[in-house]
Coordinates of C-alpha atoms and ligand atoms in Angstrom, one line a residue:
Chain A
M1 CA -10.5 31.5 -6.9
K2 CA -13.1 29.8 -9.0
N3 CA -13.0 26.8 -6.7
I4 CA -13.6 29.0 -3.7
W5 CA -16.7 30.4 -5.2
V6 CA -18.0 27.0 -6.3
L7 CA -17.5 25.7 -2.7
A8 CA -19.0 28.8 -1.1
Q9 CA -22.2 28.4 -3.3
R10 CA -22.6 24.8 -2.2
E11 CA -22.1 25.7 1.4
L12 CA -24.6 28.6 1.3
K13 CA -27.1 26.2 -0.3
G14 CA -26.5 23.8 2.6
Y15 CA -27.2 26.6 5.1
F16 CA -30.6 27.3 3.6
A17 CA -31.5 23.7 2.9
S18 CA -30.8 22.7 6.5
S19 CA -32.8 25.8 7.6
I20 CA -30.0 26.9 9.9
A21 CA -29.9 30.1 7.8
Y22 CA -33.6 30.8 8.3
I23 CA -33.3 30.1 12.1
V24 CA -30.3 32.3 12.6
L25 CA -31.7 35.2 10.5
A26 CA -35.1 35.0 12.1
M27 CA -33.7 34.9 15.6
F28 CA -31.5 37.8 14.8
A29 CA -34.3 39.8 13.3
V30 CA -36.5 39.3 16.3
I31 CA -33.9 40.0 18.9
F32 CA -32.5 43.0 17.1
G33 CA -35.9 44.3 16.3
Y34 CA -36.7 44.2 20.0
F35 CA -33.5 46.1 20.9
F36 CA -34.2 48.6 18.1
Y37 CA -37.7 49.3 19.3
S38 CA -36.6 49.7 22.9
A39 CA -33.7 52.0 22.0
T40 CA -35.9 54.2 19.8
A41 CA -38.7 54.2 22.4
I42 CA -36.4 55.3 25.1
F43 CA -34.9 57.9 22.8
V44 CA -38.4 59.3 21.9
D45 CA -39.4 59.3 25.5
Y46 CA -36.2 61.1 26.5
S47 CA -36.4 63.7 23.8
M48 CA -40.1 64.4 24.5
R49 CA -39.2 65.1 28.1
S50 CA -36.3 67.2 27.3
M51 CA -38.5 69.2 24.9
M52 CA -41.2 69.7 27.5
Q53 CA -38.7 70.7 30.1
R54 CA -36.7 73.1 28.0
G55 CA -39.2 73.8 25.3
M56 CA -36.7 73.3 22.5
A57 CA -35.4 70.7 20.1
P58 CA -33.6 67.7 21.7
P59 CA -29.9 68.3 22.1
V60 CA -29.2 64.5 22.1
N61 CA -27.4 62.9 19.4
L62 CA -28.8 59.9 17.4
N63 CA -25.4 58.3 17.1
D64 CA -24.6 58.3 20.8
F65 CA -28.1 57.5 21.9
I66 CA -29.3 54.8 19.5
I67 CA -26.7 53.7 17.1
R68 CA -23.8 53.0 19.5
P69 CA -25.7 51.0 22.0
L70 CA -27.4 49.1 19.2
L71 CA -24.1 48.2 17.5
M72 CA -22.8 47.0 20.9
N73 CA -26.0 44.9 21.2
V74 CA -25.4 43.4 17.7
S75 CA -21.9 42.4 18.8
V76 CA -23.4 40.4 21.7
I77 CA -26.2 38.8 19.7
V78 CA -23.6 37.8 17.1
L79 CA -21.6 36.2 19.8
F80 CA -24.5 33.9 20.6
L81 CA -25.6 33.2 17.1
M82 CA -22.1 32.7 15.5
P83 CA -21.6 29.1 16.8
M84 CA -24.8 28.1 14.9
I85 CA -23.2 29.4 11.7
T86 CA -19.8 27.8 12.1
M87 CA -20.8 24.5 13.8
R88 CA -21.6 22.6 10.6
L89 CA -18.8 23.8 8.4
F90 CA -16.4 20.9 8.9
A91 CA -18.2 18.7 11.5
E92 CA -21.0 17.9 9.1
E93 CA -18.7 17.0 6.2
K94 CA -16.7 14.7 8.6
R95 CA -19.8 13.1 9.8
S96 CA -21.4 12.4 6.4
G97 CA -18.1 11.4 4.8
T98 CA -18.2 14.2 2.1
I99 CA -14.9 15.5 3.5
E100 CA -13.4 12.5 1.6
L101 CA -14.9 13.9 -1.6
L102 CA -13.4 17.3 -1.0
M103 CA -10.0 16.0 0.2
T104 CA -9.6 13.7 -2.8
S105 CA -10.7 16.4 -5.4
P106 CA -8.0 18.5 -6.9
L107 CA -8.6 21.3 -4.4
R108 CA -6.1 23.0 -2.1
D109 CA -6.9 22.9 1.6
I110 CA -6.9 26.7 1.7
E111 CA -9.6 26.8 -1.1
I112 CA -11.8 24.5 1.0
I113 CA -11.3 26.7 4.1
L114 CA -11.9 30.0 2.3
G115 CA -14.9 28.7 0.4
K116 CA -16.5 27.7 3.7
W117 CA -15.4 30.9 5.4
L118 CA -16.8 33.0 2.5
A119 CA -20.2 31.3 2.7
A120 CA -20.4 31.9 6.4
M121 CA -19.4 35.4 5.8
L122 CA -22.1 35.9 3.3
L123 CA -24.7 34.6 5.7
Y124 CA -23.3 36.9 8.3
L125 CA -23.7 39.8 5.8
C126 CA -27.4 39.0 5.4
L127 CA -27.6 39.2 9.2
L128 CA -25.9 42.6 9.2
G129 CA -28.1 43.6 6.4
I130 CA -31.2 43.1 8.6
S131 CA -29.8 45.3 11.3
A132 CA -28.8 47.9 8.7
L133 CA -32.4 48.0 7.3
N134 CA -33.6 48.9 10.8
I135 CA -31.0 51.5 11.4
L136 CA -31.6 53.1 8.0
V137 CA -35.1 54.0 9.2
L138 CA -33.4 56.5 11.5
F139 CA -32.2 58.4 8.4
L140 CA -35.9 59.1 7.6
H141 CA -36.3 61.0 10.8
G142 CA -33.0 62.4 11.7
R143 CA -29.5 63.0 10.6
P144 CA -27.2 60.4 12.2
D145 CA -23.5 60.7 11.3
W146 CA -23.2 58.1 8.6
R147 CA -19.4 58.0 8.7
A148 CA -19.5 56.8 12.3
L149 CA -22.1 54.3 11.2
L150 CA -19.9 52.9 8.5
V151 CA -17.0 52.6 10.9
G152 CA -19.3 50.7 13.2
Y153 CA -20.3 48.3 10.5
L154 CA -16.7 47.8 9.5
G155 CA -16.0 46.9 13.1
L156 CA -18.9 44.4 13.0
L157 CA -17.6 42.9 9.8
L158 CA -14.1 42.4 11.3
L159 CA -15.6 41.0 14.5
G160 CA -17.7 38.5 12.6
A161 CA -14.9 37.5 10.4
A162 CA -12.7 36.8 13.4
F163 CA -15.5 34.8 15.1
L164 CA -16.0 32.8 11.9
G165 CA -12.3 32.0 11.6
L166 CA -12.1 30.6 15.1
G167 CA -15.5 28.9 14.8
S168 CA -14.4 27.0 11.6
F169 CA -11.3 25.9 13.4
V170 CA -13.3 24.4 16.3
S171 CA -15.6 22.7 13.7
T172 CA -12.6 20.8 12.3
L173 CA -12.0 19.2 15.7
T174 CA -15.2 17.1 15.8
K175 CA -17.7 15.1 13.8
N176 CA -20.5 16.3 16.0
Q177 CA -22.2 19.7 15.3
I178 CA -23.5 20.0 18.9
V179 CA -20.0 19.5 20.3
A180 CA -18.7 22.0 17.8
A181 CA -21.3 24.6 18.7
S182 CA -20.8 24.2 22.4
L183 CA -17.0 24.4 22.2
T184 CA -17.2 27.4 19.9
F185 CA -19.6 29.2 22.2
G186 CA -17.3 28.5 25.2
V187 CA -14.3 29.9 23.3
F188 CA -16.2 33.0 22.3
L189 CA -17.6 33.6 25.8
M190 CA -14.1 33.3 27.2
L191 CA -12.7 35.8 24.7
W192 CA -15.6 38.1 25.5
V193 CA -15.1 38.2 29.3
L194 CA -11.3 38.4 29.2
D195 CA -11.4 42.2 29.6
W196 CA -13.0 41.9 33.0
V197 CA -9.5 41.5 34.4
T198 CA -9.1 45.2 34.0
S199 CA -11.5 45.8 36.8
Y200 CA -9.2 44.2 39.3
S201 CA -5.8 43.9 37.7
T202 CA -3.5 46.7 36.5
T203 CA -0.4 44.6 36.0
T204 CA 1.1 44.1 32.5
L205 CA -0.2 40.6 32.4
G206 CA -3.7 41.9 33.1
K207 CA -3.3 44.4 30.3
V208 CA -2.2 41.7 27.9
V209 CA -5.1 39.5 28.8
A210 CA -7.5 42.4 28.4
Y211 CA -5.9 43.2 25.0
L212 CA -6.9 39.7 23.9
S213 CA -10.5 40.3 24.7
I214 CA -12.5 40.3 21.5
T215 CA -15.1 42.9 22.5
T216 CA -12.9 45.6 24.0
H217 CA -11.6 46.2 20.4
F218 CA -15.1 46.7 19.2
E219 CA -16.0 49.6 21.5
P220 CA -14.0 52.2 19.5
F221 CA -15.6 51.0 16.3
A222 CA -19.0 51.4 17.8
K223 CA -18.2 54.9 18.7
G224 CA -17.2 55.6 15.1
V225 CA -13.5 55.7 15.9
L226 CA -11.3 53.8 13.5
E227 CA -8.1 52.8 15.2
L228 CA -5.3 50.8 13.6
K229 CA -4.5 48.7 16.6
D230 CA -8.1 47.4 16.8
A231 CA -8.2 46.6 13.1
I232 CA -4.9 44.8 13.4
Y233 CA -6.2 42.8 16.3
Y234 CA -9.1 41.5 14.3
L235 CA -7.1 40.9 11.2
S236 CA -4.7 38.8 13.3
V237 CA -7.5 36.8 14.8
I238 CA -8.9 36.1 11.4
F239 CA -5.5 35.1 10.2
L240 CA -5.0 32.9 13.3
G241 CA -8.4 31.2 12.8
I242 CA -7.7 30.4 9.2
F243 CA -4.2 29.2 10.0
L244 CA -5.4 26.9 12.8
T245 CA -8.1 25.5 10.5
A246 CA -5.5 24.8 7.9
R247 CA -3.2 23.0 10.4
S248 CA -6.1 21.1 11.7
M249 CA -7.1 19.9 8.2
E250 CA -3.6 18.8 7.6
S251 CA -3.5 16.8 10.8
L252 CA -6.9 15.4 9.8
R253 CA -5.1 13.5 7.1
W254 CA -2.7 12.0 9.6
R255 CA -5.3 11.1 12.1
A256 CA -8.2 10.3 9.8
Chain B
M1 CA -0.4 3.6 -14.5
I2 CA -0.4 2.8 -10.8
K3 CA 2.8 1.9 -8.9
V4 CA 3.0 1.0 -5.3
E5 CA 6.3 0.2 -3.6
G6 CA 6.7 -1.0 0.0
L7 CA 3.6 0.8 1.0
T8 CA 2.9 0.8 4.7
K9 CA 0.2 2.5 6.7
R10 CA 0.1 2.4 10.5
Y11 CA -2.6 3.9 12.6
D12 CA -1.9 4.4 16.3
R13 CA -1.4 0.8 17.1
T14 CA -2.7 -1.2 14.1
T15 CA -0.6 -1.7 11.0
A16 CA -3.4 -1.5 8.4
V17 CA -1.2 -2.0 5.3
D18 CA 2.2 -3.7 5.6
H19 CA 4.8 -3.3 2.9
I20 CA 2.6 -3.8 -0.1
S21 CA 4.0 -3.5 -3.7
F22 CA 2.2 -3.9 -6.9
E23 CA 1.9 -2.3 -10.3
V24 CA -1.1 -1.8 -12.6
Q25 CA -0.9 -1.3 -16.3
K26 CA -3.0 1.2 -18.3
G27 CA -6.5 -0.1 -19.1
Q28 CA -6.4 -3.0 -16.7
I29 CA -9.2 -3.8 -14.2
V30 CA -7.7 -4.9 -11.0
G31 CA -9.7 -6.6 -8.2
F32 CA -8.6 -5.9 -4.6
L33 CA -9.7 -8.8 -2.6
G34 CA -9.6 -9.4 1.1
P35 CA -11.7 -10.0 4.2
N36 CA -12.9 -7.3 6.5
G37 CA -10.1 -5.2 7.9
A38 CA -7.6 -6.4 5.3
G39 CA -6.5 -2.9 4.5
K40 CA -8.3 -2.4 1.1
T41 CA -9.9 0.9 2.0
T42 CA -6.7 2.1 3.6
T43 CA -4.6 1.3 0.5
M44 CA -7.2 3.1 -1.7
R45 CA -7.1 6.2 0.6
V46 CA -3.4 6.4 0.2
L47 CA -3.7 6.1 -3.5
T48 CA -6.3 8.9 -3.6
C49 CA -4.1 11.2 -1.4
F50 CA -6.7 11.1 1.4
L51 CA -4.1 9.6 3.8
P52 CA -0.4 9.9 3.6
P53 CA 1.6 6.6 3.6
T54 CA 3.7 5.9 6.8
E55 CA 6.4 4.3 4.7
G56 CA 6.9 3.5 1.0
K57 CA 5.9 5.1 -2.2
A58 CA 2.8 5.2 -4.4
S59 CA 2.4 6.9 -7.7
V60 CA -0.6 7.3 -10.0
A61 CA -0.2 8.3 -13.7
G62 CA 3.4 9.0 -13.0
Y63 CA 2.8 11.4 -10.1
D64 CA 3.9 10.6 -6.6
V65 CA 1.0 10.8 -4.1
Q66 CA 3.0 12.8 -1.6
E67 CA 4.9 15.1 -3.9
H68 CA 2.2 16.0 -6.5
P69 CA -1.2 15.3 -4.8
L70 CA -3.1 17.8 -7.0
D71 CA -1.9 16.1 -10.2
V72 CA -2.7 12.7 -8.8
K73 CA -6.2 13.8 -7.8
R74 CA -6.9 15.3 -11.2
H75 CA -6.3 11.8 -12.7
I76 CA -8.4 9.8 -10.2
G77 CA -12.1 9.3 -9.9
Y78 CA -12.8 7.8 -6.4
L79 CA -15.9 6.2 -5.0
P80 CA -15.3 5.9 -1.3
E81 CA -16.8 3.1 0.8
S82 CA -19.8 5.1 1.6
P83 CA -20.8 7.4 -1.3
P84 CA -19.9 11.0 -0.3
L85 CA -23.3 12.7 -1.0
Y86 CA -24.9 16.0 0.0
P87 CA -28.5 14.9 0.8
E88 CA -29.9 18.4 0.3
M89 CA -28.8 18.6 -3.4
E90 CA -30.5 17.3 -6.5
V91 CA -28.7 14.6 -8.4
D92 CA -27.9 16.9 -11.4
E93 CA -26.8 19.7 -9.2
Y94 CA -24.6 17.5 -7.1
L95 CA -22.9 16.0 -10.2
A96 CA -22.4 19.5 -11.6
F97 CA -20.8 20.5 -8.3
T98 CA -18.5 17.5 -8.2
G99 CA -17.5 18.2 -11.8
R100 CA -16.6 21.8 -11.1
I101 CA -14.4 21.0 -8.1
K102 CA -12.7 18.3 -10.2
G103 CA -11.8 20.9 -12.8
V104 CA -14.5 20.4 -15.5
S105 CA -15.0 23.8 -17.2
S106 CA -18.3 25.5 -16.7
G107 CA -19.0 25.1 -20.4
G108 CA -18.4 21.4 -20.5
I109 CA -20.2 20.5 -17.3
R110 CA -23.7 20.1 -18.9
R111 CA -22.4 17.5 -21.4
R112 CA -20.5 15.6 -18.7
V113 CA -23.5 15.4 -16.4
D114 CA -25.6 14.1 -19.4
D115 CA -23.0 11.5 -20.1
V116 CA -22.5 10.1 -16.6
T117 CA -26.2 10.1 -15.8
E118 CA -26.8 8.1 -18.9
R119 CA -24.0 5.7 -18.2
C120 CA -25.1 5.1 -14.6
A121 CA -28.7 4.8 -15.5
L122 CA -29.7 7.9 -13.5
G123 CA -31.9 9.4 -16.1
D124 CA -35.1 9.1 -14.1
V125 CA -33.8 10.6 -10.9
R126 CA -31.8 13.6 -12.2
K127 CA -34.1 16.1 -10.6
K128 CA -34.6 14.2 -7.4
L129 CA -33.2 15.2 -4.0
I130 CA -30.4 12.8 -3.1
S131 CA -31.9 12.4 0.4
K132 CA -35.0 10.8 -1.4
L133 CA -33.0 8.2 -3.3
S134 CA -32.8 4.5 -2.4
R135 CA -29.5 3.0 -1.4
G136 CA -28.8 1.5 -4.8
Y137 CA -29.4 4.8 -6.6
R138 CA -27.1 6.6 -4.1
Q139 CA -24.4 4.1 -4.9
R140 CA -24.9 4.9 -8.6
V141 CA -24.7 8.6 -8.0
G142 CA -21.5 7.9 -6.1
L143 CA -20.2 6.1 -9.2
A144 CA -21.3 8.9 -11.5
Q145 CA -19.5 11.4 -9.3
A146 CA -16.3 9.3 -9.8
L147 CA -16.7 9.4 -13.5
I148 CA -17.7 13.0 -13.9
H149 CA -14.3 14.4 -14.9
N150 CA -13.5 11.4 -17.2
P151 CA -10.5 10.4 -15.1
D152 CA -7.7 8.0 -16.3
V153 CA -7.9 6.0 -13.2
L154 CA -10.9 4.9 -11.3
I155 CA -10.7 3.7 -7.7
L156 CA -13.9 2.1 -6.5
D157 CA -14.3 0.9 -3.0
E158 CA -16.9 -1.9 -3.0
P159 CA -18.8 -0.5 -5.9
T160 CA -21.5 -3.1 -5.8
A161 CA -22.2 -3.0 -2.0
G162 CA -25.9 -2.6 -1.3
L163 CA -27.1 -3.2 -4.8
D164 CA -29.7 -5.7 -5.9
P165 CA -28.6 -8.6 -8.1
K166 CA -29.8 -7.0 -11.3
Q167 CA -28.0 -3.8 -10.5
I168 CA -24.9 -5.7 -9.5
I169 CA -24.8 -7.2 -13.0
E170 CA -25.4 -3.8 -14.6
T171 CA -22.7 -2.2 -12.5
R172 CA -20.2 -5.0 -13.4
K173 CA -21.1 -4.5 -17.0
L174 CA -20.6 -0.8 -16.7
I175 CA -17.2 -1.3 -15.1
H176 CA -16.3 -3.7 -17.8
D177 CA -17.3 -1.2 -20.5
L178 CA -15.2 1.5 -18.8
S179 CA -12.1 -0.6 -18.9
G180 CA -9.7 0.0 -21.8
E181 CA -10.0 3.7 -21.7
H182 CA -9.8 3.8 -17.9
T183 CA -7.6 1.9 -15.5
I184 CA -9.7 0.6 -12.7
I185 CA -9.1 -0.7 -9.2
L186 CA -12.0 -2.0 -7.3
S187 CA -12.2 -3.7 -4.0
T188 CA -14.6 -6.3 -2.9
H189 CA -15.0 -9.3 -0.7
I190 CA -17.4 -11.0 -3.1
L191 CA -15.3 -13.4 -5.1
P192 CA -17.4 -13.9 -8.2
E193 CA -17.0 -10.2 -8.8
V194 CA -13.3 -10.5 -9.4
S195 CA -13.5 -13.6 -11.5
T196 CA -16.1 -12.0 -13.8
T197 CA -14.8 -8.5 -14.1
C198 CA -11.1 -8.4 -13.3
Q199 CA -7.9 -9.1 -15.3
L200 CA -5.7 -9.0 -12.3
V201 CA -6.5 -10.0 -8.7
I202 CA -4.6 -8.7 -5.7
I203 CA -5.4 -10.6 -2.5
I204 CA -4.5 -9.0 0.8
N205 CA -5.1 -10.2 4.3
Q206 CA -4.3 -8.4 7.5
G207 CA -2.4 -5.7 5.6
K208 CA -0.1 -8.2 3.8
L209 CA -0.1 -9.0 0.1
E210 CA -1.0 -12.7 -0.3
A211 CA -1.1 -13.1 -4.0
I212 CA -1.2 -11.1 -7.2
D213 CA -2.1 -12.8 -10.5
T214 CA -4.7 -13.3 -13.1
P215 CA -7.9 -15.1 -12.0
E216 CA -7.0 -18.1 -14.3
N217 CA -3.4 -18.3 -13.1
L218 CA -4.4 -18.1 -9.5
T219 CA -6.7 -21.0 -10.0
A220 CA -4.0 -23.0 -11.7
R221 CA -1.3 -22.0 -9.2
L222 CA -3.4 -23.1 -6.3
Q223 CA -4.0 -26.4 -7.9
G224 CA -0.8 -28.0 -6.8
H225 CA -2.7 -31.1 -7.7
E226 CA -5.6 -31.9 -9.9
T227 CA -8.8 -33.4 -8.6
I228 CA -10.9 -35.7 -10.7
F229 CA -14.4 -36.9 -10.0
V230 CA -15.4 -40.4 -11.2
E231 CA -18.6 -42.3 -11.0
V232 CA -18.3 -46.0 -11.5
E233 CA -20.7 -48.9 -11.5
G234 CA -19.0 -51.8 -9.8
P235 CA -18.0 -53.3 -6.4
A236 CA -16.9 -50.5 -4.2
D237 CA -13.9 -51.9 -2.5
Q238 CA -12.4 -53.4 -5.7
V239 CA -12.8 -50.2 -7.6
A240 CA -11.2 -48.2 -4.8
A241 CA -8.2 -50.6 -4.6
R242 CA -7.8 -50.4 -8.4
L243 CA -7.9 -46.6 -8.5
Q244 CA -5.5 -46.3 -5.6
G245 CA -3.0 -48.5 -7.4
L246 CA -2.8 -46.3 -10.4
A247 CA 0.4 -44.4 -11.0
G248 CA 0.2 -40.7 -10.0
V249 CA -2.8 -41.0 -7.7
T250 CA -2.2 -39.6 -4.3
R251 CA -5.5 -40.0 -2.7
V252 CA -8.9 -41.5 -3.3
T253 CA -11.9 -40.2 -1.4
R254 CA -15.3 -42.0 -1.5
K255 CA -18.3 -39.7 -2.3
D256 CA -21.9 -40.4 -1.9
G257 CA -23.2 -41.9 -5.1
Q258 CA -26.6 -42.6 -6.6
A259 CA -28.1 -46.0 -6.1
G260 CA -26.0 -48.8 -7.4
R261 CA -23.2 -46.4 -8.4
N262 CA -20.2 -45.3 -6.4
S263 CA -18.3 -42.1 -6.9
W264 CA -14.8 -41.0 -5.8
E265 CA -12.7 -37.9 -5.9
I266 CA -9.2 -38.7 -7.0
E267 CA -6.3 -36.4 -6.2
T268 CA -3.4 -36.6 -8.6
A269 CA -0.1 -34.8 -9.0
K270 CA -0.4 -31.8 -11.3
D271 CA 0.5 -32.2 -15.0
H272 CA 0.1 -35.9 -14.7
N273 CA -2.7 -36.5 -17.2
I274 CA -4.3 -39.4 -15.6
R275 CA -7.7 -39.3 -17.1
S276 CA -7.2 -41.7 -20.0
L277 CA -5.4 -44.0 -17.6
L278 CA -8.3 -43.9 -15.3
A279 CA -10.9 -44.6 -18.0
H280 CA -8.8 -47.4 -19.3
A281 CA -8.5 -49.1 -15.9
V282 CA -12.2 -48.9 -15.2
V283 CA -13.3 -50.1 -18.6
T284 CA -10.8 -53.0 -18.8
S285 CA -12.0 -54.2 -15.4
G286 CA -15.5 -54.6 -16.9
W287 CA -17.2 -51.8 -14.8
G288 CA -19.4 -49.1 -16.1
L289 CA -17.9 -45.6 -16.2
H290 CA -20.7 -43.1 -15.7
E291 CA -18.8 -39.9 -15.2
L292 CA -15.3 -38.6 -15.3
R293 CA -14.5 -34.9 -14.9
P294 CA -11.9 -32.6 -13.4
V295 CA -12.9 -30.6 -10.3
G296 CA -11.6 -27.1 -10.5
L297 CA -11.0 -25.0 -7.4
S298 CA -13.3 -22.1 -7.4
L299 CA -11.9 -18.7 -6.5
E300 CA -13.9 -19.0 -3.4
E301 CA -11.8 -21.9 -2.3
I302 CA -8.7 -20.3 -3.3
F303 CA -9.6 -17.3 -1.2
L304 CA -10.3 -19.5 1.8
K305 CA -7.0 -21.4 1.1
L306 CA -5.0 -18.2 0.9
T307 CA -6.3 -16.6 3.9
T308 CA -6.7 -19.6 6.1
S309 CA -4.1 -22.2 5.2
D310 CA -1.3 -19.8 4.7
K311 CA -2.0 -18.2 8.0
A312 CA -2.2 -21.6 9.7
A313 CA 1.2 -22.5 8.1
E314 CA 2.7 -19.2 9.3
A315 CA 1.4 -19.6 12.8
A316 CA 2.8 -23.1 12.9
A317 CA 6.2 -21.9 11.6
E318 CA 6.2 -19.1 14.2
K319 CA 5.5 -21.6 16.9
Q320 CA 8.3 -23.8 15.8
A321 CA 10.7 -20.9 15.6
S322 CA 9.9 -19.6 19.1
G323 CA 10.0 -23.2 20.4
G324 CA 13.4 -23.7 18.8
T325 CA 15.0 -20.6 20.4
S326 CA 13.7 -21.1 23.9
Ligands
ATP401 N1 -9.1 5.7 11.1 C1 -8.6 4.6 11.6 N2 -8.0 4.6 12.8 C2 -7.5 3.4 13.3 N3 -7.5 2.2 12.7 C3 -8.1 2.2 11.5 C4 -8.7 3.3 10.9 N4 -9.2 3.0 9.7 C5 -9.0 1.6 9.6 N5 -8.3 1.2 10.7 C6 -7.9 -0.2 10.9 O1 -7.1 -0.6 9.8 C7 -7.3 -1.9 9.4 C8 -7.7 -2.0 7.9 O2 -8.9 -1.3 7.7 P1 -9.5 -1.1 6.3 O3 -10.7 -0.2 6.4 O4 -8.5 -0.6 5.3 O5 -10.0 -2.5 5.9 P2 -10.9 -3.0 4.6 O6 -10.1 -4.0 3.9 O7 -11.4 -1.9 3.8 O8 -12.1 -3.7 5.3 P3 -13.7 -3.8 4.9 O9 -13.8 -5.0 4.0 O10 -14.3 -4.1 6.2 O11 -14.0 -2.5 4.3 C9 -8.4 -2.4 10.3 O12 -7.9 -3.2 11.3 C10 -9.0 -1.2 10.9 O13 -9.5 -1.4 12.2
MG402 MG1 -13.2 -1.1 3.3

């Protein structure tokens, strides 16, 4: 446990020293800020018109109108930014040779993997924190359902953790951060668009493929609906990602 | 302390290490000597549990590298070929980090960092970013990292590579001071390094163990014969004939001498103390004896001999064998 935290601290430091952390956070803040502004502007416009037409308070719901689409947006932005967070995890250590330090220190592979995963997770939490700050502004002006919001954030947390697991696996495959990022992005994009099969296929295979899609499982969370099968899906992907990373590290020793 | 038995490591096609066996006692400094691609780094990587062996066994401090890798790693301080540094960290911070992952308690870490920075003469750069350090300082930080948890065994892959002559001497001295309480294996292809610092030399070439002995014994062993240098004032052809005629002399080679004097290198059978005989012969013939001294083989020559002549002999033997069968 102690080792995981020591490794995570170093990794976080690396994120900020290499300015990847600042770039990711700034990009997220700008893009999310833009979406947030647009969503509220549309909402304000809509409620104004409904007030003028009917002469009463807006019947529209903050959750349905702003929070749900925003959370969906976050899931997409994250899909694009996540490769930047995971690309360096192992690729950079392999390139600089520091992997030799880690692998010859009395650490278990799983401690190394979890340390890195935890650091990436903390950076991701900062990112979610930025979006939460924006959304909290809504509480000053209205009464959104905070339970639905919490479920939405739980969904984002699971989604991010799953992306990070897979991303760190891809990062073990190469010494080159750019290659790692590109591959990771390709994998994420593929997982994202898998559910498109539902638009033309109704066979069992089609359903299975759609089930594998990483974003379909997020929609219920965004609506504030916590369903076991979606949570299980993400937990399995997290587990799979960490398992694959561990196997890949093992084979790193054999290939080295 | 370190025991290697029939160790073999194959990469896809190349056999980097081929059935190597050796043993190192506690407190010894062992020099691992071999040309580029000999398999030094590979052997060290197996000992440090970075790579698993293809065949054979290796154990450090009584723990097998494959069965108890964590225990082995706790007992080893390893300086890889290129120091494994995080450029974005300060020296102090980096050493504290490496100490923590090697199991130094958070309470003891301060003292350990103070200790290794002093030993490796890093006092001036403790607060500097590693990315701003020169090559030599980075190498020293790498060495400090290997020492941080005060391990029983130190495995140093070319510890003096990239250092200036003054630093090389300091590093050798440091390694020498560390011996006794630590068991040390270091690799190098610089020969004076082993003769000055090591008590045991292991010579490998193309993955095969060529020799393992003390530097002194190696020198003696390779001297199947003794070579003596003489400088004589006298008629060259007569002197040569006289020397050649002495019992035990196998060969006389003329060397360039100074004006009026002639010098020869005389090869004699080993343990056939011929020096007094030589002196007597020269003096009784009425010539002037200016110099008479044994010529020792330097380790450099041994090295060349081991890796060139043995190979040549092997190749010849192989040729003969294949010629015989066909
Ligand atoms: N990762 C690898 N994959 C394939 N072959 C390798 C690998 N690492 C080393 N080798 C090969 O194994 C052999 C031994 O290499 P090694 O690095 O152990 O030599 P060395 O004695 O350390 O040489 P040097 O003095 O140049 O450091 C070489 O022929 C090398 O090409
Ligand atoms: Mg080497």
